[in-house]
């Protein structure tokens, strides 16, 4: 769901998932790490994939499970 939302935001701004160069992913529970990897591979099937970090955190705002920050090129 988070990656679909980010895809929509990027497209509305005139960019795309193909232009993502970096992502920071914050997980409230590292048990979700495998699911994140599966979703990542679905949205970024080609190599090279964007670089990313994945960080375990104690809690996220609004008690969400995942927060993703992306940097993408434009134009």
XYZ file of C-alpha atoms in Angstrom, residues 18-72:
55
model
C 11.743 4.446 -12.570
C 13.308 7.694 -11.388
C 13.659 6.741 -7.713
C 17.309 6.861 -6.668
C 17.069 6.344 -2.914
C 14.641 5.241 -0.214
C 14.730 5.245 3.565
C 12.361 2.688 5.061
C 11.402 2.720 8.733
C 9.762 -0.382 10.202
C 8.023 -0.607 13.558
C 8.500 -4.386 13.436
C 11.414 -6.067 11.662
C 9.196 -9.115 11.167
C 7.842 -7.108 8.209
C 11.273 -6.974 6.540
C 10.655 -9.998 4.290
C 7.330 -8.563 3.105
C 9.053 -5.257 2.353
C 11.615 -7.092 0.220
C 8.878 -8.861 -1.751
C 7.020 -5.588 -2.367
C 10.283 -3.827 -3.266
C 11.046 -6.442 -5.916
C 7.525 -6.075 -7.355
C 7.847 -2.303 -7.726
C 11.506 -2.373 -8.760
C 11.920 -5.548 -10.852
C 14.941 -4.338 -12.839
C 18.533 -3.974 -11.713
C 20.001 -1.724 -10.644
C 17.383 -1.082 -8.000
C 17.389 2.199 -6.050
C 19.654 2.213 -3.023
C 17.811 1.960 0.268
C 18.199 1.790 3.978
C 15.863 -0.074 6.293
C 15.759 0.944 9.927
C 13.929 -0.608 12.861
C 12.216 1.986 15.041
C 10.375 1.707 18.321
C 7.252 3.484 17.081
C 6.020 5.430 14.060
C 3.548 8.326 13.976
C -0.129 7.367 14.066
C 0.908 3.809 15.023
C 1.671 2.918 11.410
C 3.817 -0.108 10.609
C 5.982 1.415 7.890
C 7.180 4.823 6.754
C 9.013 5.309 3.462
C 10.909 8.391 2.347
C 11.969 8.484 -1.327
C 14.177 10.651 -3.477
C 13.441 10.670 -7.206
